[in-house]
């Protein structure tokens, strides 16, 4: 018998209650960007959109039914989430979503579910690990590359350098550099303790990928990885860009291995 397909829990993006919206007036909407769903399905996994905990259902209950967690891109992380105040009102971010994703990530770690962060997901993971963010790259890093432009959106690209000896170097053997899309105006400022840099943008050196680094003596280290670009937006046929399949395969492989271990741990030996 073949194993059931992996179930990937996707943290929701939010459209908060809006009395002027013509549909679902005054209601909060949770959504999944379609490209991400198709990117996961291309790897044979089934995405499940995770609602906010409610009634008597906790984040742990939501994560118990899936094999891994993925954090989408989207709105800014609120500066209050990392101990700052917004430099401008438009950079106030989404504090409600920050708290929701923090709950999910902590539950995923407690349940040993792999976590993959994309764009905002990388920034949120850094904040969860007590790091900080640049509220706006252009304002706080003069001379940095242009990392977001509305007109070109995911067609805007830049090069990155892969850290030697990193997980990413193993995902892409023989490659020290790559090219990716860029759709963000915020970035990691201070790296959170426990995280390791995997790649940086060239030539400005902003952090483009991170992973959780196991602490000394940690027997079961959480599988946590994050990238600043959007692999789900890339055309698989575009050979000028870093292929996205190795990243997805690494994530799904970690999810499958941990599911197998859970099944093994639940088995009861037959009586003699």
PDB file of C-alpha atoms in Angstrom, residues 34-243:
ATOM      1  CA  UNK A  34      -3.132  29.922  -5.406  1.00  0.00           C
ATOM      2  CA  UNK A  35       0.460  29.634  -6.662  1.00  0.00           C
ATOM      3  CA  UNK A  36       1.602  28.329  -3.283  1.00  0.00           C
ATOM      4  CA  UNK A  37      -1.080  25.638  -3.292  1.00  0.00           C
ATOM      5  CA  UNK A  38      -0.060  24.530  -6.781  1.00  0.00           C
ATOM      6  CA  UNK A  39       3.645  24.555  -5.837  1.00  0.00           C
ATOM      7  CA  UNK A  40       2.953  22.178  -2.952  1.00  0.00           C
ATOM      8  CA  UNK A  41       0.700  19.980  -5.081  1.00  0.00           C
ATOM      9  CA  UNK A  42       3.433  19.766  -7.739  1.00  0.00           C
ATOM     10  CA  UNK A  43       5.434  17.939  -5.065  1.00  0.00           C
ATOM     11  CA  UNK A  44       2.569  15.538  -4.374  1.00  0.00           C
ATOM     12  CA  UNK A  45       1.432  17.220  -1.128  1.00  0.00           C
ATOM     13  CA  UNK A  46      -2.069  18.386  -0.226  1.00  0.00           C
ATOM     14  CA  UNK A  47      -2.366  21.913   1.234  1.00  0.00           C
ATOM     15  CA  UNK A  48      -4.794  22.624   4.081  1.00  0.00           C
ATOM     16  CA  UNK A  49      -5.599  26.205   5.021  1.00  0.00           C
ATOM     17  CA  UNK A  50      -5.428  26.644   8.799  1.00  0.00           C
ATOM     18  CA  UNK A  51      -8.011  28.917  10.457  1.00  0.00           C
ATOM     19  CA  UNK A  52      -7.389  30.922  13.587  1.00  0.00           C
ATOM     20  CA  UNK A  53      -7.850  28.900  16.793  1.00  0.00           C
ATOM     21  CA  UNK A  54     -11.325  29.285  18.260  1.00  0.00           C
ATOM     22  CA  UNK A  55     -14.002  27.756  20.443  1.00  0.00           C
ATOM     23  CA  UNK A  56     -12.142  24.899  22.142  1.00  0.00           C
ATOM     24  CA  UNK A  57      -9.700  24.288  19.283  1.00  0.00           C
ATOM     25  CA  UNK A  58      -6.087  25.300  19.961  1.00  0.00           C
ATOM     26  CA  UNK A  59      -3.145  25.749  17.585  1.00  0.00           C
ATOM     27  CA  UNK A  60      -1.942  22.311  18.701  1.00  0.00           C
ATOM     28  CA  UNK A  61      -5.233  20.785  17.570  1.00  0.00           C
ATOM     29  CA  UNK A  62      -4.911  22.414  14.139  1.00  0.00           C
ATOM     30  CA  UNK A  63      -1.340  21.165  13.703  1.00  0.00           C
ATOM     31  CA  UNK A  64      -2.072  17.641  14.936  1.00  0.00           C
ATOM     32  CA  UNK A  65      -3.878  16.843  11.695  1.00  0.00           C
ATOM     33  CA  UNK A  66      -1.095  17.921   9.317  1.00  0.00           C
ATOM     34  CA  UNK A  67       2.480  16.823   8.638  1.00  0.00           C
ATOM     35  CA  UNK A  68       4.148  20.241   8.326  1.00  0.00           C
ATOM     36  CA  UNK A  69       3.525  23.980   8.430  1.00  0.00           C
ATOM     37  CA  UNK A  70       4.216  26.661   5.850  1.00  0.00           C
ATOM     38  CA  UNK A  71       4.070  30.431   6.420  1.00  0.00           C
ATOM     39  CA  UNK A  72       2.977  32.476   3.403  1.00  0.00           C
ATOM     40  CA  UNK A  73       4.098  35.906   2.267  1.00  0.00           C
ATOM     41  CA  UNK A  74       1.863  38.944   2.652  1.00  0.00           C
ATOM     42  CA  UNK A  75       1.491  41.914   4.965  1.00  0.00           C
ATOM     43  CA  UNK A  76       4.306  43.437   7.003  1.00  0.00           C
ATOM     44  CA  UNK A  77       5.240  42.079  10.405  1.00  0.00           C
ATOM     45  CA  UNK A  78       4.199  44.650  13.020  1.00  0.00           C
ATOM     46  CA  UNK A  79       7.192  46.478  14.540  1.00  0.00           C
ATOM     47  CA  UNK A  80       5.597  46.010  17.994  1.00  0.00           C
ATOM     48  CA  UNK A  81       6.180  42.281  17.540  1.00  0.00           C
ATOM     49  CA  UNK A  82       9.945  42.903  17.790  1.00  0.00           C
ATOM     50  CA  UNK A  83       9.963  45.766  20.264  1.00  0.00           C
ATOM     51  CA  UNK A  84       9.855  48.756  17.923  1.00  0.00           C
ATOM     52  CA  UNK A  85       7.327  51.370  16.851  1.00  0.00           C
ATOM     53  CA  UNK A  86       6.419  52.008  13.193  1.00  0.00           C
ATOM     54  CA  UNK A  87       8.585  54.580  11.452  1.00  0.00           C
ATOM     55  CA  UNK A  88       5.588  55.342   9.215  1.00  0.00           C
ATOM     56  CA  UNK A  89       1.898  54.452   9.669  1.00  0.00           C
ATOM     57  CA  UNK A  90       1.887  52.374   6.470  1.00  0.00           C
ATOM     58  CA  UNK A  91       4.508  50.075   8.028  1.00  0.00           C
ATOM     59  CA  UNK A  92       2.354  49.221  11.054  1.00  0.00           C
ATOM     60  CA  UNK A  93       1.954  45.631   9.846  1.00  0.00           C
ATOM     61  CA  UNK A  94      -0.516  43.009  11.079  1.00  0.00           C
ATOM     62  CA  UNK A  95      -0.157  42.325  14.795  1.00  0.00           C
ATOM     63  CA  UNK A  96      -3.139  39.947  14.779  1.00  0.00           C
ATOM     64  CA  UNK A  97      -1.538  37.769  12.126  1.00  0.00           C
ATOM     65  CA  UNK A  98       1.799  37.898  13.969  1.00  0.00           C
ATOM     66  CA  UNK A  99       0.223  36.420  17.115  1.00  0.00           C
ATOM     67  CA  UNK A 100      -1.620  33.763  15.108  1.00  0.00           C
ATOM     68  CA  UNK A 101       1.531  32.642  13.271  1.00  0.00           C
ATOM     69  CA  UNK A 102       3.559  32.657  16.493  1.00  0.00           C
ATOM     70  CA  UNK A 103       1.043  30.269  18.054  1.00  0.00           C
ATOM     71  CA  UNK A 104       1.189  27.970  15.035  1.00  0.00           C
ATOM     72  CA  UNK A 105       4.985  27.884  14.912  1.00  0.00           C
ATOM     73  CA  UNK A 106       5.312  27.132  18.623  1.00  0.00           C
ATOM     74  CA  UNK A 107       2.741  24.348  18.266  1.00  0.00           C
ATOM     75  CA  UNK A 108       4.566  22.963  15.219  1.00  0.00           C
ATOM     76  CA  UNK A 109       7.845  22.851  17.122  1.00  0.00           C
ATOM     77  CA  UNK A 110       6.176  21.158  20.109  1.00  0.00           C
ATOM     78  CA  UNK A 111       4.658  18.530  17.790  1.00  0.00           C
ATOM     79  CA  UNK A 112       7.848  18.137  15.699  1.00  0.00           C
ATOM     80  CA  UNK A 113       6.265  19.368  12.463  1.00  0.00           C
ATOM     81  CA  UNK A 114       8.701  20.889   9.929  1.00  0.00           C
ATOM     82  CA  UNK A 115       8.210  24.603   9.250  1.00  0.00           C
ATOM     83  CA  UNK A 116       8.961  26.440   5.998  1.00  0.00           C
ATOM     84  CA  UNK A 117       8.709  30.234   5.817  1.00  0.00           C
ATOM     85  CA  UNK A 118       8.379  32.206   2.592  1.00  0.00           C
ATOM     86  CA  UNK A 119       9.072  35.969   2.360  1.00  0.00           C
ATOM     87  CA  UNK A 120       7.093  37.353   5.305  1.00  0.00           C
ATOM     88  CA  UNK A 121       7.412  33.833   6.710  1.00  0.00           C
ATOM     89  CA  UNK A 122      11.194  34.258   6.958  1.00  0.00           C
ATOM     90  CA  UNK A 123      10.743  37.599   8.695  1.00  0.00           C
ATOM     91  CA  UNK A 124       8.158  36.203  11.106  1.00  0.00           C
ATOM     92  CA  UNK A 125      10.360  33.250  12.034  1.00  0.00           C
ATOM     93  CA  UNK A 126      13.230  35.622  12.740  1.00  0.00           C
ATOM     94  CA  UNK A 127      10.969  37.646  15.045  1.00  0.00           C
ATOM     95  CA  UNK A 128       9.731  34.493  16.810  1.00  0.00           C
ATOM     96  CA  UNK A 129      13.404  33.697  17.498  1.00  0.00           C
ATOM     97  CA  UNK A 130      13.797  37.209  18.985  1.00  0.00           C
ATOM     98  CA  UNK A 131      15.443  38.832  15.984  1.00  0.00           C
ATOM     99  CA  UNK A 132      14.534  42.223  14.501  1.00  0.00           C
ATOM    100  CA  UNK A 133      13.644  43.581  11.072  1.00  0.00           C
ATOM    101  CA  UNK A 134      14.386  46.510   8.819  1.00  0.00           C
ATOM    102  CA  UNK A 135      11.019  48.236   8.547  1.00  0.00           C
ATOM    103  CA  UNK A 136      11.933  49.516   5.095  1.00  0.00           C
ATOM    104  CA  UNK A 137      15.099  48.568   3.229  1.00  0.00           C
ATOM    105  CA  UNK A 138      15.353  51.752   1.170  1.00  0.00           C
ATOM    106  CA  UNK A 139      14.956  53.964   4.252  1.00  0.00           C
ATOM    107  CA  UNK A 140      17.226  52.083   6.622  1.00  0.00           C
ATOM    108  CA  UNK A 141      19.790  50.654   4.162  1.00  0.00           C
ATOM    109  CA  UNK A 142      20.695  53.391   1.684  1.00  0.00           C
ATOM    110  CA  UNK A 143      22.505  51.933  -1.303  1.00  0.00           C
ATOM    111  CA  UNK A 144      20.866  48.512  -1.028  1.00  0.00           C
ATOM    112  CA  UNK A 145      19.432  46.777  -4.070  1.00  0.00           C
ATOM    113  CA  UNK A 146      15.880  47.480  -5.152  1.00  0.00           C
ATOM    114  CA  UNK A 147      14.011  44.564  -3.562  1.00  0.00           C
ATOM    115  CA  UNK A 148      10.435  45.461  -4.475  1.00  0.00           C
ATOM    116  CA  UNK A 149       8.846  47.272  -7.395  1.00  0.00           C
ATOM    117  CA  UNK A 150       5.102  47.129  -7.899  1.00  0.00           C
ATOM    118  CA  UNK A 151       5.166  47.246 -11.704  1.00  0.00           C
ATOM    119  CA  UNK A 152       7.593  44.337 -12.098  1.00  0.00           C
ATOM    120  CA  UNK A 153       6.523  42.553  -8.904  1.00  0.00           C
ATOM    121  CA  UNK A 154       7.752  38.908  -9.096  1.00  0.00           C
ATOM    122  CA  UNK A 155       9.630  39.650 -12.337  1.00  0.00           C
ATOM    123  CA  UNK A 156      12.106  41.723 -10.316  1.00  0.00           C
ATOM    124  CA  UNK A 157      15.173  39.582  -9.636  1.00  0.00           C
ATOM    125  CA  UNK A 158      18.629  39.618  -8.071  1.00  0.00           C
ATOM    126  CA  UNK A 159      21.551  37.277  -7.459  1.00  0.00           C
ATOM    127  CA  UNK A 160      22.291  35.535  -4.191  1.00  0.00           C
ATOM    128  CA  UNK A 161      25.317  33.814  -2.711  1.00  0.00           C
ATOM    129  CA  UNK A 162      24.871  30.433  -1.032  1.00  0.00           C
ATOM    130  CA  UNK A 163      26.777  29.950   2.222  1.00  0.00           C
ATOM    131  CA  UNK A 164      29.379  27.147   1.973  1.00  0.00           C
ATOM    132  CA  UNK A 165      28.519  24.122   4.111  1.00  0.00           C
ATOM    133  CA  UNK A 166      24.879  25.185   4.500  1.00  0.00           C
ATOM    134  CA  UNK A 167      21.756  23.095   3.996  1.00  0.00           C
ATOM    135  CA  UNK A 168      21.197  25.119   0.842  1.00  0.00           C
ATOM    136  CA  UNK A 169      24.621  24.129  -0.441  1.00  0.00           C
ATOM    137  CA  UNK A 170      23.499  20.509  -0.016  1.00  0.00           C
ATOM    138  CA  UNK A 171      20.212  21.195  -1.803  1.00  0.00           C
ATOM    139  CA  UNK A 172      22.101  22.723  -4.717  1.00  0.00           C
ATOM    140  CA  UNK A 173      25.409  20.832  -4.904  1.00  0.00           C
ATOM    141  CA  UNK A 174      28.076  22.527  -6.953  1.00  0.00           C
ATOM    142  CA  UNK A 175      26.270  25.890  -6.954  1.00  0.00           C
ATOM    143  CA  UNK A 176      27.655  28.815  -5.013  1.00  0.00           C
ATOM    144  CA  UNK A 177      25.293  31.392  -6.514  1.00  0.00           C
ATOM    145  CA  UNK A 178      21.778  31.603  -7.896  1.00  0.00           C
ATOM    146  CA  UNK A 179      19.172  34.079  -9.062  1.00  0.00           C
ATOM    147  CA  UNK A 180      15.745  34.561  -7.465  1.00  0.00           C
ATOM    148  CA  UNK A 181      12.754  36.885  -7.532  1.00  0.00           C
ATOM    149  CA  UNK A 182      12.390  39.628  -4.938  1.00  0.00           C
ATOM    150  CA  UNK A 183       9.085  41.042  -3.658  1.00  0.00           C
ATOM    151  CA  UNK A 184       9.785  42.577  -0.242  1.00  0.00           C
ATOM    152  CA  UNK A 185      10.586  45.947   1.306  1.00  0.00           C
ATOM    153  CA  UNK A 186      11.433  44.592   4.770  1.00  0.00           C
ATOM    154  CA  UNK A 187      14.288  42.278   5.722  1.00  0.00           C
ATOM    155  CA  UNK A 188      16.180  40.793   8.645  1.00  0.00           C
ATOM    156  CA  UNK A 189      18.156  43.362  10.636  1.00  0.00           C
ATOM    157  CA  UNK A 190      19.404  41.366  13.662  1.00  0.00           C
ATOM    158  CA  UNK A 191      19.375  37.606  13.217  1.00  0.00           C
ATOM    159  CA  UNK A 192      17.446  35.742  15.898  1.00  0.00           C
ATOM    160  CA  UNK A 193      19.495  33.522  18.237  1.00  0.00           C
ATOM    161  CA  UNK A 194      19.324  29.930  17.098  1.00  0.00           C
ATOM    162  CA  UNK A 195      19.096  30.792  13.407  1.00  0.00           C
ATOM    163  CA  UNK A 196      21.878  30.302  10.848  1.00  0.00           C
ATOM    164  CA  UNK A 197      22.328  32.293   7.620  1.00  0.00           C
ATOM    165  CA  UNK A 198      22.038  30.133   4.488  1.00  0.00           C
ATOM    166  CA  UNK A 199      22.211  32.710   1.678  1.00  0.00           C
ATOM    167  CA  UNK A 200      22.608  36.461   1.100  1.00  0.00           C
ATOM    168  CA  UNK A 201      21.621  38.796  -1.709  1.00  0.00           C
ATOM    169  CA  UNK A 202      24.409  40.080  -3.946  1.00  0.00           C
ATOM    170  CA  UNK A 203      25.906  42.630  -3.635  1.00  0.00           C
ATOM    171  CA  UNK A 204      24.106  44.226  -0.639  1.00  0.00           C
ATOM    172  CA  UNK A 205      24.426  41.191   1.647  1.00  0.00           C
ATOM    173  CA  UNK A 206      20.874  41.128   3.012  1.00  0.00           C
ATOM    174  CA  UNK A 207      19.876  37.751   4.445  1.00  0.00           C
ATOM    175  CA  UNK A 208      17.920  35.663   1.927  1.00  0.00           C
ATOM    176  CA  UNK A 209      17.621  32.278   3.665  1.00  0.00           C
ATOM    177  CA  UNK A 210      17.934  30.939   7.216  1.00  0.00           C
ATOM    178  CA  UNK A 211      17.600  27.668   9.084  1.00  0.00           C
ATOM    179  CA  UNK A 212      17.295  26.609  12.680  1.00  0.00           C
ATOM    180  CA  UNK A 213      20.632  25.532  14.116  1.00  0.00           C
ATOM    181  CA  UNK A 214      20.381  22.768  16.684  1.00  0.00           C
ATOM    182  CA  UNK A 215      21.587  23.682  20.155  1.00  0.00           C
ATOM    183  CA  UNK A 216      24.370  21.585  21.747  1.00  0.00           C
ATOM    184  CA  UNK A 217      22.876  18.446  23.219  1.00  0.00           C
ATOM    185  CA  UNK A 218      19.523  18.913  21.483  1.00  0.00           C
ATOM    186  CA  UNK A 219      18.394  15.378  20.632  1.00  0.00           C
ATOM    187  CA  UNK A 220      15.476  16.186  18.332  1.00  0.00           C
ATOM    188  CA  UNK A 221      16.072  19.483  16.558  1.00  0.00           C
ATOM    189  CA  UNK A 222      13.106  21.180  14.887  1.00  0.00           C
ATOM    190  CA  UNK A 223      13.274  21.361  11.084  1.00  0.00           C
ATOM    191  CA  UNK A 224      12.829  25.071  10.395  1.00  0.00           C
ATOM    192  CA  UNK A 225      13.830  26.735   7.139  1.00  0.00           C
ATOM    193  CA  UNK A 226      12.914  30.019   5.456  1.00  0.00           C
ATOM    194  CA  UNK A 227      13.630  31.917   2.254  1.00  0.00           C
ATOM    195  CA  UNK A 228      13.050  35.572   1.446  1.00  0.00           C
ATOM    196  CA  UNK A 229      12.003  34.992  -2.169  1.00  0.00           C
ATOM    197  CA  UNK A 230       8.833  33.348  -3.522  1.00  0.00           C
ATOM    198  CA  UNK A 231       9.653  29.918  -4.996  1.00  0.00           C
ATOM    199  CA  UNK A 232       5.962  29.433  -5.789  1.00  0.00           C
ATOM    200  CA  UNK A 233       6.002  32.425  -8.166  1.00  0.00           C
ATOM    201  CA  UNK A 234       8.871  31.128 -10.298  1.00  0.00           C
ATOM    202  CA  UNK A 235       8.327  29.449 -13.648  1.00  0.00           C
ATOM    203  CA  UNK A 236       9.882  25.963 -13.394  1.00  0.00           C
ATOM    204  CA  UNK A 237      10.915  26.252 -17.039  1.00  0.00           C
ATOM    205  CA  UNK A 238      12.981  29.411 -16.408  1.00  0.00           C
ATOM    206  CA  UNK A 239      16.517  28.050 -16.216  1.00  0.00           C
ATOM    207  CA  UNK A 240      17.950  31.450 -15.320  1.00  0.00           C
ATOM    208  CA  UNK A 241      16.491  31.135 -11.805  1.00  0.00           C
ATOM    209  CA  UNK A 242      17.437  28.864  -8.929  1.00  0.00           C
ATOM    210  CA  UNK A 243      15.269  25.723  -9.285  1.00  0.00           C
TER     211      UNK A 243
END
